[in-house]
PDB file of C-alpha atoms in Angstrom:
ATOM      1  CA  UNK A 241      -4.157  -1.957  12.805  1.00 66.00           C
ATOM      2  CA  UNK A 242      -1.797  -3.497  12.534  1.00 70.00           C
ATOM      3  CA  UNK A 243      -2.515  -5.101   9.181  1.00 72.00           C
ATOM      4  CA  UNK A 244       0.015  -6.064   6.690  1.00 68.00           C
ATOM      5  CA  UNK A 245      -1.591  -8.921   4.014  1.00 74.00           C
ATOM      6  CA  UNK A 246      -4.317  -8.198   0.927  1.00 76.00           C
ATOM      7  CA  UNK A 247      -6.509 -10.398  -0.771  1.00 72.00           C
ATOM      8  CA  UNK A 248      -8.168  -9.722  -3.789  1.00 76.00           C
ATOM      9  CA  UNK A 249     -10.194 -12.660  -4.230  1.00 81.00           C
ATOM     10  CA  UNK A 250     -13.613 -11.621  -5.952  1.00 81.00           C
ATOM     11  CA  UNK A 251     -12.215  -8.068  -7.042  1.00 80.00           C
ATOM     12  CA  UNK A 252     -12.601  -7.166 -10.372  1.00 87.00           C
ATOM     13  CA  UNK A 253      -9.546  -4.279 -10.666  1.00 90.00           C
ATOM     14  CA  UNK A 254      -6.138  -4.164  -9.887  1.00 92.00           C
ATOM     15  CA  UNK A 255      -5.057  -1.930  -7.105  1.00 91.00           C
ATOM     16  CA  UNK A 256      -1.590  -0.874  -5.750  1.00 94.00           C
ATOM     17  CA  UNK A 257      -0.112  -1.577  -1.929  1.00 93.00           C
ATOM     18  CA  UNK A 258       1.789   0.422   0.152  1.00 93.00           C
ATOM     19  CA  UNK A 259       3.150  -0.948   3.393  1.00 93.00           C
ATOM     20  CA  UNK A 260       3.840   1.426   6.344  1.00 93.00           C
ATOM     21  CA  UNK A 261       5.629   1.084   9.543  1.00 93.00           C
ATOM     22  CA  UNK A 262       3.906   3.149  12.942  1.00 90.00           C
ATOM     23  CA  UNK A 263       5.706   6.701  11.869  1.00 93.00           C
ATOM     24  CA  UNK A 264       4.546   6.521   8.004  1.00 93.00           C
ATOM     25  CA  UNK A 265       7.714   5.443   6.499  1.00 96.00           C
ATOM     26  CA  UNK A 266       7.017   3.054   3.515  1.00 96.00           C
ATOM     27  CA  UNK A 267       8.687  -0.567   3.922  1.00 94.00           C
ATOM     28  CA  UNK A 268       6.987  -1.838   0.639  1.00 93.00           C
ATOM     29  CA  UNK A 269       5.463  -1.454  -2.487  1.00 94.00           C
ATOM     30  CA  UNK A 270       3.182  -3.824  -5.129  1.00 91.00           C
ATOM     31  CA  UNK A 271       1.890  -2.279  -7.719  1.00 93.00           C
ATOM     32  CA  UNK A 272      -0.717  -3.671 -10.038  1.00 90.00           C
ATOM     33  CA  UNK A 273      -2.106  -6.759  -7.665  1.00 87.00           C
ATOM     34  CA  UNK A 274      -4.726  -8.267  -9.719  1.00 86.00           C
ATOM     35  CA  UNK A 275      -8.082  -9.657  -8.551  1.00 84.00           C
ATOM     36  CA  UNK A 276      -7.491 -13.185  -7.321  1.00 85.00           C
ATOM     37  CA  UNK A 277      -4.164 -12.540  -5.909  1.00 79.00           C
ATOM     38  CA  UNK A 278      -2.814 -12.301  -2.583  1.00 76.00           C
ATOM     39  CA  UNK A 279       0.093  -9.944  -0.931  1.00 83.00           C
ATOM     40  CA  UNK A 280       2.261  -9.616   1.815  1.00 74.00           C
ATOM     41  CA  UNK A 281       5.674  -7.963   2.233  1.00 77.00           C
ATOM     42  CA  UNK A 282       8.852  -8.949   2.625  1.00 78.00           C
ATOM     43  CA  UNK A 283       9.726  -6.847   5.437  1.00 83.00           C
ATOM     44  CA  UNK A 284       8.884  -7.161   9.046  1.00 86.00           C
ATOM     45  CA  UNK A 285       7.371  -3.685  11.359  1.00 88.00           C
ATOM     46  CA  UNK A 286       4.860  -3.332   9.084  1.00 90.00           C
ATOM     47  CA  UNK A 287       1.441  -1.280  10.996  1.00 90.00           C
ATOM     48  CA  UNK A 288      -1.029  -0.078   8.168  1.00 89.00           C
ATOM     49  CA  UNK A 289      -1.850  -1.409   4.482  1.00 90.00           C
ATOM     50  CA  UNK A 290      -2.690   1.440   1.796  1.00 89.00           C
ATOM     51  CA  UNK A 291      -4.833   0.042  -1.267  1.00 89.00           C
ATOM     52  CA  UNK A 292      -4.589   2.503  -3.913  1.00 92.00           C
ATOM     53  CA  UNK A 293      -5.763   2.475  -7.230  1.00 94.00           C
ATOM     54  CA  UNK A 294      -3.663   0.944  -9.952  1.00 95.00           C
ATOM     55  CA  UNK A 295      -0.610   2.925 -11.391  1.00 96.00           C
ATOM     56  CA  UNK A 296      -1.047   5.763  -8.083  1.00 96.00           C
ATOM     57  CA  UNK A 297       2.295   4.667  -7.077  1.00 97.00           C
ATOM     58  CA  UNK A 298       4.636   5.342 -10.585  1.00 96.00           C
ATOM     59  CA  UNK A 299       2.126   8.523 -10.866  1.00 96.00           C
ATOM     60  CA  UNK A 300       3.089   9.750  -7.195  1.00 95.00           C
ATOM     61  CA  UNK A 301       6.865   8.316  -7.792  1.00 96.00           C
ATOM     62  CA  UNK A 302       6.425   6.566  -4.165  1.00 97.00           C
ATOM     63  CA  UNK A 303       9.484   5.009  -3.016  1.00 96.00           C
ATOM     64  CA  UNK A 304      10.435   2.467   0.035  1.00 94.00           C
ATOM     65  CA  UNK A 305      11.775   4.782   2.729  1.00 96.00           C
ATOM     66  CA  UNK A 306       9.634   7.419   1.797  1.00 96.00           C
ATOM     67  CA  UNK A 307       7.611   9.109   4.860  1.00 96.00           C
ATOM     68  CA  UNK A 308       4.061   9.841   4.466  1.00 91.00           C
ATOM     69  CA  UNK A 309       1.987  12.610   6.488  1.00 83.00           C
ATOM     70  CA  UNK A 310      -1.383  12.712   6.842  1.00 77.00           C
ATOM     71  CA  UNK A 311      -3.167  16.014   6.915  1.00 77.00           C
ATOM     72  CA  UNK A 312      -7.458  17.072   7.144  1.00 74.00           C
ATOM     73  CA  UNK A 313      -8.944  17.379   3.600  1.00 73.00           C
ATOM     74  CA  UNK A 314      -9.130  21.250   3.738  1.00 69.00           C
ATOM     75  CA  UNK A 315      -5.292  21.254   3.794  1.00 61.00           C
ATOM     76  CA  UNK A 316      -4.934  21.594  -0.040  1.00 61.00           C
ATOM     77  CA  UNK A 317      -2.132  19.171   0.099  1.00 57.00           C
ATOM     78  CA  UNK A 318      -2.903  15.343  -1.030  1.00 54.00           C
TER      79      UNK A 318
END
């Protein structure tokens, strides 16, 4: 933290980015960064990086402005 820019030189897959400012709120989304390619967003306040794997973002219908929570593993919720 904070960390806001992704590399993908000498990856193999394609992953999906989601930007977050300090309270969880997403400020941006890439999906489908392919190896050799680098990404930053276009917004400033951003605290934490998410790599996820390719297509998580249409499949969870994330959006910018969006808040995410975190809870423990046993909480059933993802």
């Amino acid at each position: 933290r904070p960390c806001s820019a992704v590399h993908m030189w000498g990856m193999r897959i394609a992953i999906d980015i989601v930007w977050l400012d300090g309270t969880g709120r997403i400020l941006g989304l890439r999906a489908g960064l392919r190896p050799w390619q680098y990404a930053w967003p276009r917004v400033r306040g951003v605290r934490d990086t998410i790599e996820l794997a390719a297509g998580a973002i249409e499949r969870w219908q994330l959006l910018s402005g969006q808040r995410l929570e975190w809870r423990s593993a046993g909480s059933g919720v993802l």
